[in-house]
XYZ file of C-alpha atoms in Angstrom:
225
model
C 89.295 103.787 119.213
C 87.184 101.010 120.743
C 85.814 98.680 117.631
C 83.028 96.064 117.684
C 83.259 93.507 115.655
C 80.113 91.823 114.653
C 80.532 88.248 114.070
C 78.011 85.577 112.816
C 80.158 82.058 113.300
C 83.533 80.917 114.698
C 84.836 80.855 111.097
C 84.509 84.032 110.195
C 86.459 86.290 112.777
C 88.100 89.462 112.229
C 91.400 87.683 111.449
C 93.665 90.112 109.715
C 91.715 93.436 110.609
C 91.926 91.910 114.524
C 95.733 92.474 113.739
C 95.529 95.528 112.173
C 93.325 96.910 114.785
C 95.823 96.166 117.786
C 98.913 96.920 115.622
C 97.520 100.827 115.806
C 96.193 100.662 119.619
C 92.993 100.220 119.285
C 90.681 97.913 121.300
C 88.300 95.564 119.498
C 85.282 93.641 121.021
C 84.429 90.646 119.057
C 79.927 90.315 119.462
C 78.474 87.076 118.188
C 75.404 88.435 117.095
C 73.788 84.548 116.865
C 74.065 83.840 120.768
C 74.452 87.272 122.349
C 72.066 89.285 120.232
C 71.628 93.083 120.262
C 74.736 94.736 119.662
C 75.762 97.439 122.227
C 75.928 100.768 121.483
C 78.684 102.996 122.523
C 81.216 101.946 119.941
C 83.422 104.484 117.806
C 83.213 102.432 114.737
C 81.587 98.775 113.993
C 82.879 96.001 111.538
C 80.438 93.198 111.136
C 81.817 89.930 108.753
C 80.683 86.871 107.003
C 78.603 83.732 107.883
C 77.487 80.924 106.403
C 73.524 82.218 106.802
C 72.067 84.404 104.213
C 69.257 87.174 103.805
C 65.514 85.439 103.693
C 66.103 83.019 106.210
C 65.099 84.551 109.188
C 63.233 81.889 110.107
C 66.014 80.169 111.108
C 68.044 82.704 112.533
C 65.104 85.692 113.661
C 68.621 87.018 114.649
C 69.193 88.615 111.308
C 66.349 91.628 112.161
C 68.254 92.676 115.071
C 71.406 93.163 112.849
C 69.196 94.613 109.973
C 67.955 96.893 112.775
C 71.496 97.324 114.148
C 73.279 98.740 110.435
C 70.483 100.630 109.659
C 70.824 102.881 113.380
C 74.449 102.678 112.789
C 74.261 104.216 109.365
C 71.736 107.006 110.532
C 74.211 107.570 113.492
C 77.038 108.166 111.051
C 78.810 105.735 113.209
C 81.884 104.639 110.606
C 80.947 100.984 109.735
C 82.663 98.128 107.406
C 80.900 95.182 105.975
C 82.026 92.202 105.307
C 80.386 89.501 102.624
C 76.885 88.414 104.710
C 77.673 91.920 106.376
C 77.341 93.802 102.899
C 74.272 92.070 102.001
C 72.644 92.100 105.121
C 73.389 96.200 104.919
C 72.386 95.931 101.561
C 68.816 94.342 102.649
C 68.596 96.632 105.334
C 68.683 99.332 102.945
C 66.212 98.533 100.354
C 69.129 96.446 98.060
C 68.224 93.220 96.601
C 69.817 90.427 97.700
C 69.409 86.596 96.065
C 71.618 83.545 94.977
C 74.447 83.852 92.561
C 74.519 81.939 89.595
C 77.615 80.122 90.092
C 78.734 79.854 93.911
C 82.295 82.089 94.253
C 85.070 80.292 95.312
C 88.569 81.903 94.762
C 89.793 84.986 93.320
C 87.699 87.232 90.845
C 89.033 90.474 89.073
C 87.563 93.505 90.497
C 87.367 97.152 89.001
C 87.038 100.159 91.290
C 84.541 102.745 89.463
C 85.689 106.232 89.464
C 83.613 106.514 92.227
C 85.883 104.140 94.243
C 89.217 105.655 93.184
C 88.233 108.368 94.556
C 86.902 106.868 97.798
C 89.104 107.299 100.991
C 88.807 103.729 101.784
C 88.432 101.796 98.713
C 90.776 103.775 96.575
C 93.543 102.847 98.363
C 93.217 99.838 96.437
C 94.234 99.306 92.643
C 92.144 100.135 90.477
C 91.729 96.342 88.885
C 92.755 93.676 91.712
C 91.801 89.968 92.617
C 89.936 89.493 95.373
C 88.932 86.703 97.321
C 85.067 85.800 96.689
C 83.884 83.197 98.551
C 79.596 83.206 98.289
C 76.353 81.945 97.230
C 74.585 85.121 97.257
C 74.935 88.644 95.991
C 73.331 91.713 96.725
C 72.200 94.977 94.787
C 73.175 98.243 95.445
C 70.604 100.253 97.679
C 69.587 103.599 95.557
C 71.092 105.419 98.424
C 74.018 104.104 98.280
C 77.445 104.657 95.874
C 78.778 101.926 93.879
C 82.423 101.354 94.106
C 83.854 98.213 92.702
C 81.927 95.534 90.513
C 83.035 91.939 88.997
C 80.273 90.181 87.009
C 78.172 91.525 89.766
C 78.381 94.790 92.511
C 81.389 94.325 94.602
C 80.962 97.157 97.281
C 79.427 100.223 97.908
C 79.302 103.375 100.541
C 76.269 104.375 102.251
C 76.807 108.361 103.146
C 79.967 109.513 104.642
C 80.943 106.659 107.107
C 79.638 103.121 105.857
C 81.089 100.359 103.627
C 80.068 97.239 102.307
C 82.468 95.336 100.147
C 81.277 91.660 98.724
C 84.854 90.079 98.924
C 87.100 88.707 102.009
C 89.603 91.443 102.761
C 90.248 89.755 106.361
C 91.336 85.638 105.476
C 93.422 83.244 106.331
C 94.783 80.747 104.021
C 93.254 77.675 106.269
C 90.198 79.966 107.107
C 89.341 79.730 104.077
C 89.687 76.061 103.148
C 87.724 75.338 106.365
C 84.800 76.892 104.825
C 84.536 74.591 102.265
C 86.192 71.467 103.646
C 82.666 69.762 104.806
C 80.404 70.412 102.173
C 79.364 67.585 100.444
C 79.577 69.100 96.770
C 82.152 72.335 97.064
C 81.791 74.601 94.037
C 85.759 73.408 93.292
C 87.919 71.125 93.963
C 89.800 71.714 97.260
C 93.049 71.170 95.635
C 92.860 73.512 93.297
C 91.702 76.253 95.840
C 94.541 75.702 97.933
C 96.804 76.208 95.122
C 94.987 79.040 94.084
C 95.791 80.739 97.954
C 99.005 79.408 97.354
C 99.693 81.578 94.564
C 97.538 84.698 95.347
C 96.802 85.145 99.456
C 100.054 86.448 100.261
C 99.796 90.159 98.109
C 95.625 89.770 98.374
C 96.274 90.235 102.235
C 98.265 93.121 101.361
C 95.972 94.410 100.194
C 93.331 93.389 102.913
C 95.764 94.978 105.554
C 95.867 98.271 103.464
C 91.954 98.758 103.021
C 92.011 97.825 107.177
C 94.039 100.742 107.540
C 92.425 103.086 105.450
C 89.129 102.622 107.453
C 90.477 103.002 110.575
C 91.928 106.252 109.715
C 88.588 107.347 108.180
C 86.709 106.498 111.031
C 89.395 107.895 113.399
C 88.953 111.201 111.353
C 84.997 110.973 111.435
């Protein structure tokens, strides 16, 4: 299959799902949406991934209505789609979903539950049905009324928009350094470094298991699409 990858920030690449993808032959264009704008058409399926921009500041980066404009085509298209953190909430928005600040910043792993809906999802019920996954944002997003919910923390996880579109809140796709990078420069990170780097330490290694696994489930659904 030929893959675009939508990508909003040289930190937050395809990573893991890059190697995934040309493990099983397929070809994968990497788009920075910020400098290169419209996305092409012409693609058999479309990941888009996280950024350090959010929803409501288009302002800044007027960018963010071609992508809302880009997921919403793709999800009338049927074209199979996965979305990534800034992706899922900028599908969400797209859709109708609320999407505003979190509480507490996510930094590290949270305990996730599939909902019966997502066991039986082709995608996200390959994972188990209570896992920890890698959170790392500011913002969170509701669930569009069109869409399915199909794993929630203390707040929606992901969802699936009709037959051929995902959005999941967490980082299926890091890197153990990737991630540190993304918190390395702010002047008040929501935790110490330290103890996020033990945290990775400890829990990266069967979390991109399980990263690898929901990359593989996708591609086969969208293969099969």
């Amino acid at each position: 299959m030929r893959l675009l990858a939508v990508t909003h920030g040289p930190a937050v690449q395809p990573e893991l799902y890059a190697d995934v993808a040309a493990a099983e032959g397929h070809t994968l264009t990497v788009w920075d949406i910020r400098s290169q704008g419209k996305p092409p058409a012409g693609f058999d399926a479309v990941l888009v991934f996280g950024g350090d921009q959010n929803v409501g500041e288009e302002l800044e980066h007027p960018w963010l209505h071609e992508e809302y404009d880009a997921l919403r085509g793709w999800v009338a298209d049927e074209v199979p789609l996965f979305a990534v953190c800034l992706g899922a909430q900028t599908l969400a928005h797209a859709l109708g979903g609320i999407v505003e600040p979190l509480p507490v910043h996510s930094a590290g792993f949270v305990e996730t539950t599939l909902t019966d809906d997502g066991a039986a999802d082709p995608v996200l019920g390959v994972l188990p049905r209570t896992f920890d996954a890698l959170n790392a944002n500011a913002y969170g997003f509701t669930v569009p009324d069109e869409a399915t919910t199909l794993a929630t923390a203390v707040f929606p996880q992901a969802f699936r928009v009709g037959r051929s579109a995902w959005a999941v809140q967490f980082h299926p796709e890091v890197r153990h350094d990737q991630v540190l990078e993304w918190f390395r420069d702010e002047p008040s990170p929501p935790r110490p470094l330290d103890e996020l780097a033990a945290e990775l330490d400890r829990k990266l290694p069967a979390w991109q298991e399980l990263g690898r696994r929901l990359a593989r489930a996708f591609l086969a659904a969208a293969d099969g699409a």
